[in-house]
Amino acid sequence: MNKPVAIHWFRKGLRLHDNPALLSALEKVGESHYELRPVFVLDPWFVKNARVGPNRWRFLIQSLQDLDNNLKKIGSRLFVVKGSPLDVFKKLLKEWNVKKLTFEVDIEPYAKIRDEEIKQLAEKHSVSVITKVSHTIYDLEQVYKANGNKPPLTYVKFQSVVAKFGTPEKALDAPGNLPKPCQTLLLSEDYNVPLLEDLRVDLTGLGKELFPGGESEALIRLNKYMNQQEWVCKFSKPDTSPNSIEPSTTVLSPYLKFGCLSPRLMYHRIHDVIDGRKHTSPPTSLTGQLLWREFYYTCGAYVPNFDKMEGNPICKQIPWKSDPEDKHYLAWKDGKTGYPFIDAIMTQLRTEGWIHHLARHAVACFLTRGDLWVSWELGQQVFEELLLDADWSLNAGNWMWLSASAFFHQYFRVYSPIAFGKKTDKHGDYIKKYLPVLKKFPSEYIYEPWKAPLSVQQKAGCIIGKDYPKRIVDHDIAVKENLAKMKQAYQGHKEEGPENETAKRKKAPSKDTSPKITKFLKKK
Ligand code: FAD
């Protein structure tokens, strides 16, 4: 008789190491040994509609290929099945005689609904479902409960809650070998990982591929950084540079986002390096960075409408402009604001898919409360499309921070699109790399090319307003106007004018969520 089948459903968590749900698919129940079938569901609706740029598609497909290769090395393979998860499982549970289904917990709202549907379907078919937490270091439900059934809304509070849990459990090893699926399925091409061409992903316009997807690459990258003992011990986020030519932080974010890397493994590898040595501490240390991730995940899991302004109880209601056709917004998105530092960052984002955290600060502040007064929700959408690491909770949480809508309230601390970049790159090498049209501009004018006399522009072969845009706003003027608007929004006054209708209808809440922690969070 055919063995009963256990499916491990890969969604995020595209890895073999530290994958407790995969390991539980291998456990026998009573006398039954299962035939394991590792499945990834590719939903055509998602392929067509999701806000995913070509760079992230490439990363995902590479991650699936790597997973398939690694599964083959231990006797199995990946089954990529096309369809909506509900349709796929309706079919597979019956046709494959499935008795057990395992997957990793996903806290994103749409994922929770999807998973609930699948659990109900499984129950109808008497299939046992096992879910495990492994996308985050901590079980966020436990964090929520330990904080009195509410999400901790400050980093300090979050730290104090998780401190009670002690040291996180060690990461689990990858399985040594897996039971072989039946021969016909093992060889069937129907379940192969699709090619980018099959998905009609157009790679034109992308830069050099710097961060290939997959668990193998994630572990190489983790090792590369963990081998630099002094760098790890001294890591302090504010001292890293937004505009270095080589990344000044780990760029492990895309791997953590897709679960090619276990955050628990990263946590323990960092501690293997720093324990017993002098080292930096959270929030600025490398462990501190992982805790930011956990913090935003907890908020994302338990704050309603976390990715929106409307209906989001922690988000200040600010009357931003929210027209997706707004010309300032489009200029920002296309890297054509006339501010080279901002445009270089947006070009790096579009072509390479990763930008430094402080570069994200600069462009997010510029779009919102700094210069353009455009809604953070529109900025969030652009990041969602273009970032390799686009991550629902982290993207929303950080956009709220930068727009001073939640978590951070010192709205008067604005990044200058001129002075900020100069601090770490006086001569504008970074700008010249991403905006070669400015490469012959003298350092004196590289951050403010509109100030260059015409003779200098001619000599540099770049006329401002013709070869490179004139600045779309005057920062000094914009900042003053926006500060006044922020002040008004914070005081709870209604904005008049041609702004966001939703915001106009709502009163800005007067309650500031966490004024006493701003001093601490400034260090972030
Ligand atoms: P490192 O400094 O090497 O940190 C290690 C890991 O810690 C990161 O890979 C990441 O998983 C986590 N981490 C670091 N900083 C943060 C942070 N501020 N918040 C949460 N986790 C953090 N990060 C994403 O992964 N996805 C996003 O969609 C995302 N959107 C952002 C939007 C804005 C407006 C801003 C300001 C930041 C955003 N971040 C996002 C956070 C942060 O910029 C990136 O995680 C970080 O730059 C990734 O680079 P790294 O891996 O080299 O980070």
XYZ file of C-alpha atoms and ligand atoms in Angstrom:
577
model
C 0.000 0.000 0.000
C 1.151 3.553 -0.722
C 2.565 5.340 2.281
C 0.536 8.255 3.603
C 1.959 11.593 2.501
C 3.123 14.543 4.561
C 3.391 17.880 2.774
C 5.734 20.540 4.020
C 4.490 23.784 2.530
C 7.309 26.255 1.885
C 6.162 29.886 1.697
C 8.779 32.055 3.381
C 11.263 29.907 5.305
C 12.974 28.885 2.030
C 15.674 26.894 3.785
C 16.578 23.513 5.223
C 18.449 24.707 8.326
C 16.477 25.663 11.428
C 13.194 24.631 9.905
C 11.166 23.049 12.735
C 7.994 22.653 10.644
C 9.939 20.707 7.993
C 11.420 18.479 10.700
C 7.997 17.797 12.178
C 6.808 16.644 8.750
C 9.367 13.850 9.116
C 8.183 12.609 12.467
C 6.122 9.474 12.314
C 2.755 9.362 14.020
C 1.986 6.000 15.690
C 3.414 3.413 13.335
C 3.105 5.549 10.222
C 6.102 6.694 8.275
C 5.252 9.386 5.814
C 6.378 10.056 2.320
C 7.440 13.693 2.394
C 6.562 16.060 -0.431
C 8.002 19.555 -0.113
C 5.663 21.961 -1.901
C 5.782 25.594 -2.978
C 2.543 27.080 -4.304
C 2.881 29.625 -7.075
C -0.342 31.556 -7.275
C -0.998 33.034 -10.778
C -3.031 35.800 -9.151
C 0.053 36.783 -7.169
C 2.271 36.597 -10.249
C -0.035 39.007 -12.041
C -1.032 41.387 -9.268
C 1.571 41.519 -6.526
C 3.731 44.593 -6.222
C 6.983 42.739 -6.909
C 9.659 44.189 -9.191
C 11.897 42.070 -11.458
C 14.774 42.112 -8.982
C 12.732 40.388 -6.268
C 11.222 37.915 -8.731
C 14.740 36.924 -9.691
C 15.689 36.572 -6.027
C 12.658 34.385 -5.317
C 13.204 32.107 -8.320
C 16.882 31.707 -7.416
C 15.888 30.888 -3.839
C 13.496 28.201 -5.092
C 16.143 26.775 -7.409
C 18.622 26.647 -4.561
C 16.070 24.982 -2.300
C 15.274 22.427 -4.992
C 18.998 21.683 -5.466
C 19.556 21.325 -1.731
C 16.527 19.041 -1.384
C 17.819 16.911 -4.269
C 21.154 16.506 -2.490
C 19.319 14.796 0.368
C 17.089 12.568 -1.711
C 14.032 14.719 -2.332
C 12.967 17.653 -4.502
C 10.730 20.721 -4.479
C 7.274 20.477 -6.032
C 6.217 23.846 -7.407
C 2.463 23.678 -7.882
C 0.571 26.408 -9.730
C -2.796 27.669 -8.507
C -4.301 29.470 -5.540
C -3.345 27.757 -2.259
C -6.959 26.758 -1.636
C -7.387 25.173 -5.088
C -3.994 23.500 -4.908
C -4.641 21.916 -1.534
C -8.195 20.916 -2.411
C -6.639 18.847 -5.186
C -3.458 17.622 -3.514
C -4.942 16.563 -0.191
C -7.197 14.150 -2.051
C -4.984 13.017 -4.936
C -1.867 12.498 -2.855
C -3.501 10.792 0.140
C -2.139 13.489 2.427
C -2.337 12.878 6.169
C -0.125 15.632 7.499
C 0.540 19.241 6.487
C 3.255 21.377 8.059
C 4.187 25.008 7.567
C 5.799 27.992 9.258
C 3.689 30.565 11.126
C 3.167 33.761 9.126
C 1.832 36.804 10.966
C 0.917 38.979 7.978
C -2.840 39.630 7.898
C -3.506 38.207 4.447
C -1.382 35.149 5.280
C -3.319 34.554 8.491
C -6.600 34.459 6.538
C -5.103 32.152 3.905
C -3.679 29.802 6.524
C -6.951 29.660 8.417
C -8.743 28.593 5.224
C -6.196 25.890 4.582
C -6.415 24.640 8.163
C -10.204 24.333 7.828
C -9.819 22.486 4.552
C -7.292 20.128 6.120
C -9.603 19.463 9.020
C -12.384 18.519 6.589
C -10.013 15.984 5.015
C -8.800 14.704 8.415
C -5.299 15.971 7.692
C -3.345 16.976 10.775
C -1.736 20.415 10.556
C 1.453 21.351 12.389
C 2.709 24.947 12.385
C 5.935 26.224 13.927
C 7.429 29.636 14.614
C 10.726 30.113 12.808
C 10.503 33.328 10.811
C 11.187 35.270 13.988
C 13.437 34.535 16.945
C 10.594 34.868 19.426
C 7.068 33.515 19.349
C 5.215 36.791 18.858
C 2.060 35.460 20.442
C 4.041 34.822 23.607
C 5.456 38.351 23.452
C 1.943 39.724 23.084
C 0.637 37.662 25.995
C 3.610 38.458 28.214
C 2.896 42.142 27.606
C -0.654 41.887 28.910
C -2.305 41.003 25.593
C -1.058 44.047 23.778
C 1.925 44.638 21.517
C 4.844 46.462 23.154
C 4.931 49.754 21.253
C 8.443 50.824 22.132
C 11.740 49.073 21.585
C 12.621 49.377 25.274
C 9.357 47.796 26.288
C 9.884 45.053 23.725
C 13.365 44.368 25.104
C 12.082 44.147 28.651
C 9.382 41.671 27.625
C 11.677 39.347 25.668
C 14.339 39.526 28.374
C 11.960 37.407 30.485
C 12.209 34.588 27.936
C 15.964 34.149 28.446
C 18.347 33.084 25.698
C 16.572 31.926 22.542
C 16.777 28.205 21.757
C 19.627 27.155 19.460
C 18.950 26.904 15.745
C 18.167 23.394 14.480
C 20.334 21.535 11.992
C 19.146 20.794 8.474
C 17.898 17.218 8.014
C 20.637 14.818 6.880
C 18.432 13.039 4.373
C 14.798 12.948 3.410
C 12.473 10.135 2.378
C 12.339 9.928 -1.416
C 9.062 10.845 -3.109
C 7.834 8.109 -5.493
C 9.939 7.802 -8.643
C 7.362 9.175 -11.095
C 6.911 12.325 -9.073
C 10.600 12.659 -8.373
C 11.255 12.862 -12.101
C 8.134 14.738 -13.181
C 8.881 18.023 -14.930
C 5.390 19.315 -14.164
C 6.605 20.542 -10.804
C 9.864 22.177 -11.840
C 10.828 25.602 -10.568
C 9.650 27.992 -13.317
C 12.073 30.123 -15.277
C 11.868 33.903 -15.135
C 10.852 33.842 -18.814
C 7.841 31.668 -17.909
C 6.738 34.394 -15.530
C 7.397 37.103 -18.145
C 9.755 38.927 -15.827
C 11.626 41.614 -17.722
C 15.107 42.210 -16.359
C 15.998 45.135 -18.635
C 17.174 48.153 -16.711
C 18.469 46.209 -13.747
C 22.034 46.687 -12.620
C 24.623 44.008 -11.911
C 23.223 41.147 -9.864
C 24.821 41.707 -6.473
C 22.743 39.562 -4.141
C 21.752 36.205 -5.604
C 18.882 34.495 -3.827
C 18.945 31.272 -1.822
C 19.932 29.584 1.409
C 23.408 28.643 0.142
C 24.226 32.270 -0.619
C 22.708 33.382 2.706
C 25.008 31.065 4.663
C 28.059 32.190 2.677
C 27.155 35.807 3.393
C 26.530 35.126 7.082
C 29.912 33.389 7.371
C 31.665 36.215 5.556
C 30.475 38.729 8.155
C 30.767 36.488 11.206
C 34.412 35.830 10.303
C 35.097 39.530 10.851
C 35.239 39.395 14.634
C 36.249 42.983 15.262
C 33.675 44.350 12.815
C 30.882 42.405 14.514
C 31.967 43.441 18.030
C 32.207 47.122 17.070
C 29.120 47.254 14.859
C 27.127 50.380 15.617
C 24.422 51.244 13.115
C 24.661 55.052 13.299
C 28.370 54.817 12.417
C 27.715 52.920 9.196
C 27.483 54.844 5.974
C 24.435 55.369 3.754
C 26.528 56.067 0.682
C 29.575 53.821 0.747
C 30.357 52.136 -2.562
C 30.367 48.709 -0.902
C 27.544 48.100 1.618
C 28.526 49.069 5.162
C 26.015 46.662 6.745
C 25.437 42.946 6.160
C 22.758 42.973 3.401
C 21.303 39.872 5.002
C 17.844 41.462 4.887
C 16.655 39.850 1.617
C 17.721 36.452 2.978
C 15.903 37.040 6.262
C 12.843 38.299 4.422
C 12.489 35.124 2.344
C 13.627 32.957 5.222
C 16.712 31.749 3.345
C 18.427 32.566 6.629
C 17.107 31.787 10.095
C 17.133 34.847 12.388
C 17.786 32.476 15.283
C 20.895 31.154 13.581
C 22.078 34.692 12.903
C 21.407 35.658 16.520
C 23.502 32.775 17.876
C 26.292 33.263 15.336
C 26.577 36.900 16.427
C 26.658 35.798 20.068
C 29.316 33.163 19.347
C 31.464 36.055 18.149
C 30.703 38.707 20.781
C 30.266 36.705 23.981
C 33.283 37.151 26.245
C 34.556 40.119 24.210
C 33.975 43.837 24.452
C 31.079 44.638 22.171
C 28.359 47.122 21.317
C 24.804 46.595 22.584
C 21.227 47.023 21.346
C 19.712 49.083 19.890
C 22.742 49.938 17.736
C 24.584 46.588 17.728
C 23.981 43.777 15.235
C 21.837 41.894 17.759
C 20.014 45.179 18.213
C 19.189 45.191 14.489
C 17.617 41.755 14.747
C 15.580 42.996 17.687
C 14.256 45.901 15.601
C 13.021 43.270 13.200
C 11.273 41.360 15.994
C 9.852 44.585 17.409
C 8.234 45.645 14.122
C 6.987 42.118 13.505
C 5.214 42.122 16.864
C 3.600 45.490 16.141
C 2.660 44.335 12.625
C 1.033 41.208 14.022
C -1.121 42.980 16.591
C -1.743 46.589 15.523
C -4.810 46.729 13.252
C -4.251 48.188 9.782
C -0.533 48.460 10.473
C 0.297 49.294 6.839
C -2.261 52.105 6.599
C -2.959 55.472 8.126
C -6.715 55.005 8.276
C -7.937 52.705 11.022
C -4.434 52.374 12.450
C -4.638 53.332 16.135
C -0.932 54.115 16.552
C -0.570 56.205 13.397
C -0.940 59.963 13.478
C -3.501 61.245 11.011
C -1.551 63.708 8.915
C -3.077 65.383 5.850
C -0.457 64.203 3.350
C -0.841 64.541 -0.405
C -1.786 61.080 -1.600
C -2.269 61.401 -5.339
C -0.292 58.678 -7.157
C -0.067 61.030 -10.164
C 1.432 63.852 -8.102
C 4.404 65.164 -10.076
C 6.668 65.513 -7.060
C 5.935 61.947 -6.025
C 6.665 60.679 -9.549
C 9.925 62.637 -9.654
C 10.974 61.076 -6.335
C 10.060 57.603 -7.506
C 11.988 58.024 -10.771
C 15.058 59.570 -9.154
C 14.473 62.947 -10.796
C 14.116 65.374 -7.908
C 17.185 67.398 -8.878
C 18.800 66.534 -5.530
C 21.645 64.193 -6.534
C 21.885 62.436 -3.159
C 18.179 61.547 -3.247
C 18.218 60.615 -6.932
C 21.314 58.423 -6.561
C 19.651 56.482 -3.732
C 16.462 55.985 -5.711
C 18.532 54.818 -8.699
C 20.418 52.324 -6.559
C 17.083 51.082 -5.233
C 15.607 50.605 -8.702
C 18.651 48.973 -10.274
C 20.105 46.943 -7.393
C 17.178 46.428 -4.991
C 18.980 47.245 -1.749
C 19.837 50.581 -0.145
C 21.381 51.309 3.236
C 19.136 51.988 6.216
C 20.199 55.632 6.513
C 19.717 56.097 2.780
C 16.158 54.835 3.356
C 15.905 57.439 6.114
C 17.003 60.200 3.757
C 14.599 59.401 0.908
C 11.664 58.609 3.207
C 12.062 61.856 5.125
C 12.433 63.774 1.833
C 9.208 62.288 0.437
C 7.123 62.945 3.548
C 7.676 65.504 6.292
C 10.981 66.827 4.948
C 10.334 68.138 1.471
C 7.454 66.794 -0.599
C 4.648 66.277 1.919
C 3.587 63.081 0.158
C 1.967 60.234 2.085
C 4.214 57.546 3.540
C 1.769 54.986 2.169
C 2.844 55.874 -1.388
C 6.498 55.630 -0.399
C 5.808 52.274 1.199
C 4.341 51.033 -2.098
C 7.447 52.022 -4.043
C 9.682 50.245 -1.531
C 7.355 47.242 -1.627
C 7.884 46.965 -5.350
C 11.596 47.698 -5.559
C 13.260 46.363 -2.418
C 14.720 42.872 -2.472
C 13.970 42.746 1.236
C 10.473 44.297 1.024
C 8.852 43.032 4.176
C 5.315 43.953 5.181
C 5.870 44.707 8.886
C 9.308 46.264 8.539
C 8.370 48.438 5.629
C 5.239 49.835 7.266
C 6.852 50.260 10.692
C 9.875 52.093 9.362
C 7.811 54.347 7.079
C 5.698 55.354 10.058
C 8.878 56.057 11.988
C 10.433 58.193 9.270
C 7.301 60.190 8.597
C 6.955 60.737 12.374
C 3.537 59.092 12.170
C 4.306 56.544 14.900
C 7.218 55.395 17.096
C 9.275 58.558 16.460
C 7.908 62.000 17.227
C 10.738 64.490 16.807
C 9.327 65.619 13.496
C 11.528 68.728 13.581
C 14.648 66.589 13.093
C 14.809 66.606 9.309
C 17.525 65.141 7.075
C 19.073 67.646 4.696
C 19.276 66.198 1.163
C 22.553 68.133 0.832
C 24.440 68.037 4.129
C 23.573 64.494 5.244
C 25.253 62.693 2.363
C 28.304 64.979 2.482
C 29.178 63.769 5.989
C 30.273 60.357 4.725
C 31.036 61.085 1.051
C 32.449 64.567 0.608
C 33.327 64.195 -3.057
C 30.098 62.517 -4.069
C 31.640 59.269 -5.373
C 28.391 57.485 -4.617
C 26.387 60.068 -6.578
C 28.774 59.767 -9.516
C 28.416 55.984 -9.496
C 24.625 56.015 -9.713
C 24.197 59.240 -11.703
C 27.003 59.104 -14.268
C 25.579 62.207 -15.969
C 27.081 64.149 -13.039
C 30.428 62.371 -12.978
C 32.423 65.332 -14.231
C 30.867 67.771 -11.774
C 33.382 69.232 -9.312
C 32.956 68.112 -5.682
C 32.049 71.657 -4.730
C 28.749 71.411 -6.608
C 28.014 67.693 -6.627
C 25.320 67.933 -3.935
C 23.887 71.220 -5.266
C 24.494 71.226 -9.020
C 22.009 74.049 -9.623
C 24.525 76.366 -7.945
C 27.241 75.669 -10.495
C 27.890 78.541 -12.914
C 26.918 77.765 -16.507
C 30.596 77.575 -17.513
C 31.148 74.811 -14.934
C 28.059 72.942 -16.133
C 29.266 73.217 -19.731
C 32.712 71.948 -18.789
C 31.135 69.016 -16.934
C 29.011 68.240 -19.995
C 25.796 68.434 -18.004
C 23.415 71.376 -18.150
C 21.016 71.563 -15.217
C 17.443 71.635 -16.447
C 18.447 69.866 -19.673
C 20.735 66.909 -18.930
C 19.848 66.634 -15.243
C 16.662 68.040 -13.643
C 16.416 71.318 -11.798
C 15.521 70.732 -8.150
C 11.774 70.308 -7.775
C 11.549 72.154 -4.451
C 13.756 74.475 -2.489
C 14.607 72.420 0.611
C 14.924 75.432 2.915
C 11.488 76.718 2.024
C 9.793 73.295 1.917
C 11.140 72.314 5.305
C 9.745 75.415 6.975
C 6.314 74.953 5.447
C 6.204 71.273 6.321
C 7.341 71.801 9.895
C 4.437 74.190 10.368
C 2.048 71.582 8.941
C 3.501 68.878 11.158
C 3.146 71.082 14.189
C -0.476 71.676 13.327
C -1.148 67.959 12.765
C 0.516 67.122 16.068
C -1.620 69.682 17.817
C -4.661 67.991 16.397
C -5.830 70.797 14.112
C -7.664 69.995 10.941
C -5.730 70.857 7.806
C -7.460 72.900 5.173
C -6.399 72.715 1.552
C -6.258 70.249 -1.322
C -5.023 67.344 0.763
C -5.924 63.775 1.450
C -9.652 63.451 1.854
C -9.444 60.709 4.446
C -7.183 62.732 6.640
C -9.366 65.784 6.280
C -12.301 63.821 7.590
C -10.377 62.670 10.623
C -9.090 64.564 13.590
C -5.452 64.022 14.412
C -5.282 62.152 17.721
C -3.596 64.229 20.385
C -2.096 61.304 22.258
C 1.595 60.897 21.666
C 2.415 57.210 22.021
C 5.890 57.403 23.471
C 7.454 60.822 24.090
C 9.689 59.633 26.903
C 11.548 57.156 24.753
C 12.512 59.498 21.940
C 15.858 60.263 23.517
C 16.699 56.603 23.528
C 15.360 55.903 20.064
C 17.387 58.765 18.613
C 20.332 56.417 18.893
C 18.807 53.974 16.441
P 21.915 45.152 9.060
O 22.243 46.464 9.649
O 23.036 44.266 8.692
O 20.938 44.447 10.085
C 20.734 43.035 10.162
C 19.257 42.735 10.043
O 18.501 43.384 11.067
C 18.645 43.248 8.751
O 18.908 42.372 7.693
C 17.180 43.343 9.107
O 16.527 42.097 9.013
C 17.225 43.758 10.563
N 17.090 45.222 10.652
C 18.052 46.148 10.559
N 17.531 47.389 10.706
C 16.220 47.231 10.887
C 15.142 48.126 11.100
N 15.303 49.435 11.180
N 13.907 47.612 11.223
C 13.701 46.295 11.183
N 14.684 45.387 10.990
C 15.921 45.857 10.843
N 13.968 46.281 6.190
C 13.518 45.174 5.595
O 14.086 44.096 5.797
N 12.439 45.217 4.762
C 11.797 46.391 4.479
O 10.820 46.398 3.736
C 12.283 47.581 5.062
N 11.728 48.775 4.781
C 12.238 49.916 5.346
C 11.658 51.142 5.033
C 12.181 52.315 5.549
C 11.531 53.630 5.232
C 13.294 52.258 6.393
C 13.884 53.513 6.959
C 13.869 51.049 6.732
C 13.349 49.868 6.222
N 13.897 48.605 6.548
C 13.405 47.483 5.952
C 14.869 48.465 7.658
C 16.343 48.508 7.309
O 16.631 49.619 6.515
C 16.821 47.237 6.610
O 16.426 46.102 7.330
C 18.351 47.217 6.536
O 18.823 48.362 5.889
C 18.785 45.984 5.781
O 20.153 46.005 5.544
P 21.137 44.988 6.269
O 20.642 43.603 6.112
O 22.499 45.294 5.789
O 20.963 45.428 7.788
